[in-house]
Amino acid sequence: MFFREILNEDLGCASYIVADGGRAAVVDPKWEIDAYLDIARDHGFRLTDIIETHNHADHVSGHGRLSAATGATVHVARAAEVAYEHRPLGEGDAIELGQVRIVALATPGHRPEHLSFLVEDRSRAPSPWVLFSGDFLFVGDMARPDLALEPTEGARDIFQSLARLQELPDYVEVRPAHVGGSLCGGSGMSRKPDSTLGFERQYNAYLNIRDESEFVTALTSDETPQPPNVAHIVGLNRGPLLTEAVTARALLAAHVHELVIPGHAVLIDGRDQREFDGAHAPGAINITMNQSGVGTRAAWMVDPEAMVVTMADGDEHARAMIRMLEAVGFRNIRGYLAGGMSAWHSAQLPIETTLAVDVPTLAEQLRGREVTLLDVRSEAEWRQGHVEDAIHVPYQQLRDGVPENVRAHDGEQPLAVACSGGIRSTIAASMLMRAGFKNIEHVADGGVPGLAREGIELVRESPDSH
């Protein structure tokens, strides 16, 4: 039996190849399919089957591209309601590859159609060896219950699905569809890609809750907002199949200027936030590529139907960003700015700058009441400690426009935009400048938690007080 894991590092998505007898199945394929084709070629087997645990809501599946490239059959839950040719699966249905048997196990909750899969390597033993748990059970965490169902209903279904695992032995490996950094789980999700049922039974807090009501309360207490592109991605994954990638066209700076300045296209700049602060095209949004989650952060801020142009620190990175955007549902991608900021400068096109400050400088400004602080962290982070007179707007809310309490501070005093490390704040600062704000400061290194070390008191709140 051949087994291999393939990760999408940007989205925290895991997919797998299982092969035996010259045939192979890919489980939960990512959008970029070259790795699967390369592995099949190098090891001399055919990719004959594609298995989906569910209709993914956080990334566009590569099942269409992979099926077109290989002729493989797509297997998906009977309840998935897809609009493409497939083999429908239900409880107990199996896919056989030589001595390998992959058996479907109904585990609804994250989505109603969700299936997990037990893998038997009968050349070794008839008992299951691996559980492909999809978005049902993660390493150290459980699935979100709110992406397809009412959260309480989803959590109850997940609790019932956990009972399906009781008869499985501790040694069964757990191979989920996500690792830490994915939006499909909570803060407890480990970046370790695998575990065993025995280890999860011992150390995963959710598996130690025996009361259903207590489990539901625990699983629904996470306040992570639902991304706005979930329905869009599910729709793409239901079909018709997407079989072609977007062409990554090189665009001249003058043409990009013609598209971006009137607002026909959105320019997403993937450079380091410090480089963006130093010089950027007017209206550009900084989704830096120096941290994973590029696609997810872009999807929070930009309508997936919008025309998009990318640029980055070099053309190769700009093309890579196109693939990251495709993976979260962007299809109207015009191309990338060839030559990046150097080409923009050479064409003598207009530029903007953002004043970057560090945490000690921000602390001095706050003591002298020289700035207004805009805190763009999450609700939970705000409650854990914030500056008393700061304005609080989680950065994702700027997608729908600038709130009135922020717009009221677009005046002579600078508006300092901060998060906890400089990544979310650069998005927010660029969104505000795109909206016409002129007097913006970006807290580029560190953020609000670091103010306590500079003598600025941080106020804590209980969950019920905000």
mmCIF file of C-alpha atoms in Angstrom, residues 4-153:
data_model
loop_
_atom_site.group_PDB
_atom_site.id
_atom_site.type_symbol
_atom_site.label_atom_id
_atom_site.label_comp_id
_atom_site.label_asym_id
_atom_site.label_seq_id
_atom_site.Cartn_x
_atom_site.Cartn_y
_atom_site.Cartn_z
ATOM 1 C CA ARG A 4 1.071 10.115 0.953
ATOM 2 C CA GLU A 5 -0.211 13.371 2.496
ATOM 3 C CA ILE A 6 -0.219 16.613 0.464
ATOM 4 C CA LEU A 7 -0.782 19.948 2.223
ATOM 5 C CA ASN A 8 -2.013 23.300 1.014
ATOM 6 C CA GLU A 9 0.087 25.372 3.413
ATOM 7 C CA ASP A 10 -1.757 28.627 2.730
ATOM 8 C CA LEU A 11 -5.196 27.306 3.679
ATOM 9 C CA GLY A 12 -4.181 24.580 6.120
ATOM 10 C CA CYS A 13 -5.877 21.935 3.938
ATOM 11 C CA ALA A 14 -4.713 18.310 3.875
ATOM 12 C CA SER A 15 -5.320 15.807 1.080
ATOM 13 C CA TYR A 16 -4.155 12.245 0.611
ATOM 14 C CA ILE A 17 -3.161 9.637 -1.966
ATOM 15 C CA VAL A 18 -3.807 5.942 -1.261
ATOM 16 C CA ALA A 19 -2.665 3.389 -3.838
ATOM 17 C CA ASP A 20 -2.371 -0.333 -4.350
ATOM 18 C CA GLY A 21 -2.485 -2.707 -7.307
ATOM 19 C CA GLY A 22 -1.541 0.041 -9.751
ATOM 20 C CA ARG A 23 -4.577 2.190 -8.850
ATOM 21 C CA ALA A 24 -4.774 5.249 -6.621
ATOM 22 C CA ALA A 25 -7.409 7.398 -4.946
ATOM 23 C CA VAL A 26 -7.016 11.055 -3.988
ATOM 24 C CA VAL A 27 -8.996 12.157 -0.932
ATOM 25 C CA ASP A 28 -10.150 15.808 -0.729
ATOM 26 C CA PRO A 29 -7.913 17.165 -3.543
ATOM 27 C CA LYS A 30 -6.720 20.742 -3.386
ATOM 28 C CA TRP A 31 -7.128 23.135 -6.326
ATOM 29 C CA GLU A 32 -3.565 22.762 -7.598
ATOM 30 C CA ILE A 33 -3.222 19.214 -8.913
ATOM 31 C CA ASP A 34 0.383 18.992 -10.143
ATOM 32 C CA ALA A 35 1.590 17.248 -6.970
ATOM 33 C CA TYR A 36 -0.854 14.365 -7.469
ATOM 34 C CA LEU A 37 0.091 13.932 -11.117
ATOM 35 C CA ASP A 38 3.809 14.025 -10.294
ATOM 36 C CA ILE A 39 3.483 11.421 -7.541
ATOM 37 C CA ALA A 40 1.451 9.090 -9.758
ATOM 38 C CA ARG A 41 4.016 9.385 -12.551
ATOM 39 C CA ASP A 42 6.994 8.886 -10.246
ATOM 40 C CA HIS A 43 5.505 5.795 -8.577
ATOM 41 C CA GLY A 44 3.894 4.221 -11.632
ATOM 42 C CA PHE A 45 0.223 4.080 -10.720
ATOM 43 C CA ARG A 46 -2.991 5.471 -12.239
ATOM 44 C CA LEU A 47 -5.190 7.984 -10.456
ATOM 45 C CA THR A 48 -8.527 6.224 -10.862
ATOM 46 C CA ASP A 49 -10.656 7.564 -8.006
ATOM 47 C CA ILE A 50 -11.307 10.924 -6.338
ATOM 48 C CA ILE A 51 -13.030 10.904 -2.954
ATOM 49 C CA GLU A 52 -14.679 13.932 -1.350
ATOM 50 C CA THR A 53 -15.633 13.873 2.315
ATOM 51 C CA HIS A 54 -18.115 16.710 1.734
ATOM 52 C CA ASN A 55 -18.799 19.884 -0.252
ATOM 53 C CA HIS A 56 -15.958 22.034 1.038
ATOM 54 C CA ALA A 57 -16.802 25.566 2.165
ATOM 55 C CA ASP A 58 -13.305 26.990 2.620
ATOM 56 C CA HIS A 59 -11.547 26.046 -0.629
ATOM 57 C CA VAL A 60 -12.322 25.105 -4.197
ATOM 58 C CA SER A 61 -11.728 21.424 -4.789
ATOM 59 C CA GLY A 62 -9.398 20.210 -7.523
ATOM 60 C CA HIS A 63 -11.703 17.302 -8.341
ATOM 61 C CA GLY A 64 -12.757 18.803 -11.676
ATOM 62 C CA ARG A 65 -9.231 19.499 -12.872
ATOM 63 C CA LEU A 66 -7.985 16.141 -11.601
ATOM 64 C CA SER A 67 -10.834 14.210 -13.221
ATOM 65 C CA ALA A 68 -10.253 15.998 -16.534
ATOM 66 C CA ALA A 69 -6.528 15.217 -16.387
ATOM 67 C CA THR A 70 -6.856 11.543 -15.414
ATOM 68 C CA GLY A 71 -10.365 10.307 -16.199
ATOM 69 C CA ALA A 72 -10.793 9.401 -12.528
ATOM 70 C CA THR A 73 -14.265 8.795 -11.065
ATOM 71 C CA VAL A 74 -15.408 11.314 -8.457
ATOM 72 C CA HIS A 75 -17.034 9.747 -5.378
ATOM 73 C CA VAL A 76 -19.138 11.992 -3.163
ATOM 74 C CA ALA A 77 -21.955 11.576 -0.660
ATOM 75 C CA ARG A 78 -25.370 10.820 -2.085
ATOM 76 C CA ALA A 79 -26.739 13.733 -0.055
ATOM 77 C CA ALA A 80 -24.241 16.244 -1.505
ATOM 78 C CA GLU A 81 -26.616 17.278 -4.331
ATOM 79 C CA VAL A 82 -23.859 17.860 -6.868
ATOM 80 C CA ALA A 83 -24.322 18.831 -10.524
ATOM 81 C CA TYR A 84 -21.607 16.683 -12.073
ATOM 82 C CA GLU A 85 -21.121 13.053 -13.011
ATOM 83 C CA HIS A 86 -20.121 11.051 -9.956
ATOM 84 C CA ARG A 87 -20.530 7.833 -8.016
ATOM 85 C CA PRO A 88 -22.839 8.520 -5.051
ATOM 86 C CA LEU A 89 -21.766 7.099 -1.708
ATOM 87 C CA GLY A 90 -23.578 6.289 1.508
ATOM 88 C CA GLU A 91 -22.957 4.483 4.772
ATOM 89 C CA GLY A 92 -20.941 1.285 4.207
ATOM 90 C CA ASP A 93 -20.167 1.833 0.528
ATOM 91 C CA ALA A 94 -16.603 0.902 -0.376
ATOM 92 C CA ILE A 95 -13.905 1.715 -2.928
ATOM 93 C CA GLU A 96 -11.339 -1.012 -3.556
ATOM 94 C CA LEU A 97 -7.785 -0.532 -4.795
ATOM 95 C CA GLY A 98 -5.931 -3.855 -4.887
ATOM 96 C CA GLN A 99 -5.737 -4.984 -1.254
ATOM 97 C CA VAL A 100 -6.936 -1.606 0.019
ATOM 98 C CA ARG A 101 -10.570 -1.070 0.952
ATOM 99 C CA ILE A 102 -11.926 2.429 1.704
ATOM 100 C CA VAL A 103 -15.293 2.356 3.484
ATOM 101 C CA ALA A 104 -17.693 5.290 3.924
ATOM 102 C CA LEU A 105 -18.876 6.245 7.418
ATOM 103 C CA ALA A 106 -21.675 8.807 7.779
ATOM 104 C CA THR A 107 -20.518 11.605 10.114
ATOM 105 C CA PRO A 108 -22.868 14.603 9.602
ATOM 106 C CA GLY A 109 -22.633 17.830 11.569
ATOM 107 C CA HIS A 110 -20.086 20.055 9.883
ATOM 108 C CA ARG A 111 -22.252 19.566 6.829
ATOM 109 C CA PRO A 112 -25.296 17.272 6.476
ATOM 110 C CA GLU A 113 -23.657 15.183 3.731
ATOM 111 C CA HIS A 114 -20.331 14.700 5.504
ATOM 112 C CA LEU A 115 -18.682 11.276 5.184
ATOM 113 C CA SER A 116 -15.537 10.007 6.870
ATOM 114 C CA PHE A 117 -13.654 7.025 5.441
ATOM 115 C CA LEU A 118 -12.047 4.007 7.090
ATOM 116 C CA VAL A 119 -9.066 2.519 5.268
ATOM 117 C CA GLU A 120 -8.324 -1.202 5.499
ATOM 118 C CA ASP A 121 -4.996 -2.538 4.246
ATOM 119 C CA ARG A 122 -5.954 -6.208 3.889
ATOM 120 C CA SER A 123 -2.404 -7.205 2.983
ATOM 121 C CA ARG A 124 -1.638 -6.550 6.663
ATOM 122 C CA ALA A 125 -4.928 -7.018 8.543
ATOM 123 C CA PRO A 126 -8.699 -6.843 7.930
ATOM 124 C CA SER A 127 -9.233 -4.177 10.606
ATOM 125 C CA PRO A 128 -9.195 -0.436 9.809
ATOM 126 C CA TRP A 129 -5.859 1.345 9.889
ATOM 127 C CA VAL A 130 -6.698 4.983 9.036
ATOM 128 C CA LEU A 131 -9.704 7.250 9.503
ATOM 129 C CA PHE A 132 -9.968 10.030 6.911
ATOM 130 C CA SER A 133 -12.026 12.286 9.150
ATOM 131 C CA GLY A 134 -12.486 15.168 6.707
ATOM 132 C CA ASP A 135 -13.841 18.212 8.529
ATOM 133 C CA PHE A 136 -15.455 16.123 11.269
ATOM 134 C CA LEU A 137 -12.618 15.396 13.705
ATOM 135 C CA PHE A 138 -9.361 17.371 13.800
ATOM 136 C CA VAL A 139 -6.166 16.930 15.760
ATOM 137 C CA GLY A 140 -6.996 18.582 19.087
ATOM 138 C CA ASP A 141 -10.285 20.043 17.898
ATOM 139 C CA MET A 142 -13.714 19.435 16.372
ATOM 140 C CA ALA A 143 -15.379 20.780 13.260
ATOM 141 C CA ARG A 144 -17.237 24.058 13.119
ATOM 142 C CA PRO A 145 -20.969 23.361 13.349
ATOM 143 C CA ASP A 146 -22.134 26.650 11.814
ATOM 144 C CA LEU A 147 -21.065 26.649 8.146
ATOM 145 C CA ALA A 148 -24.094 24.772 6.793
ATOM 146 C CA LEU A 149 -26.506 24.296 9.683
ATOM 147 C CA GLU A 150 -27.864 26.209 12.640
ATOM 148 C CA PRO A 151 -24.934 25.911 15.092
ATOM 149 C CA THR A 152 -26.826 24.027 17.810
ATOM 150 C CA GLU A 153 -28.215 21.546 15.289
#
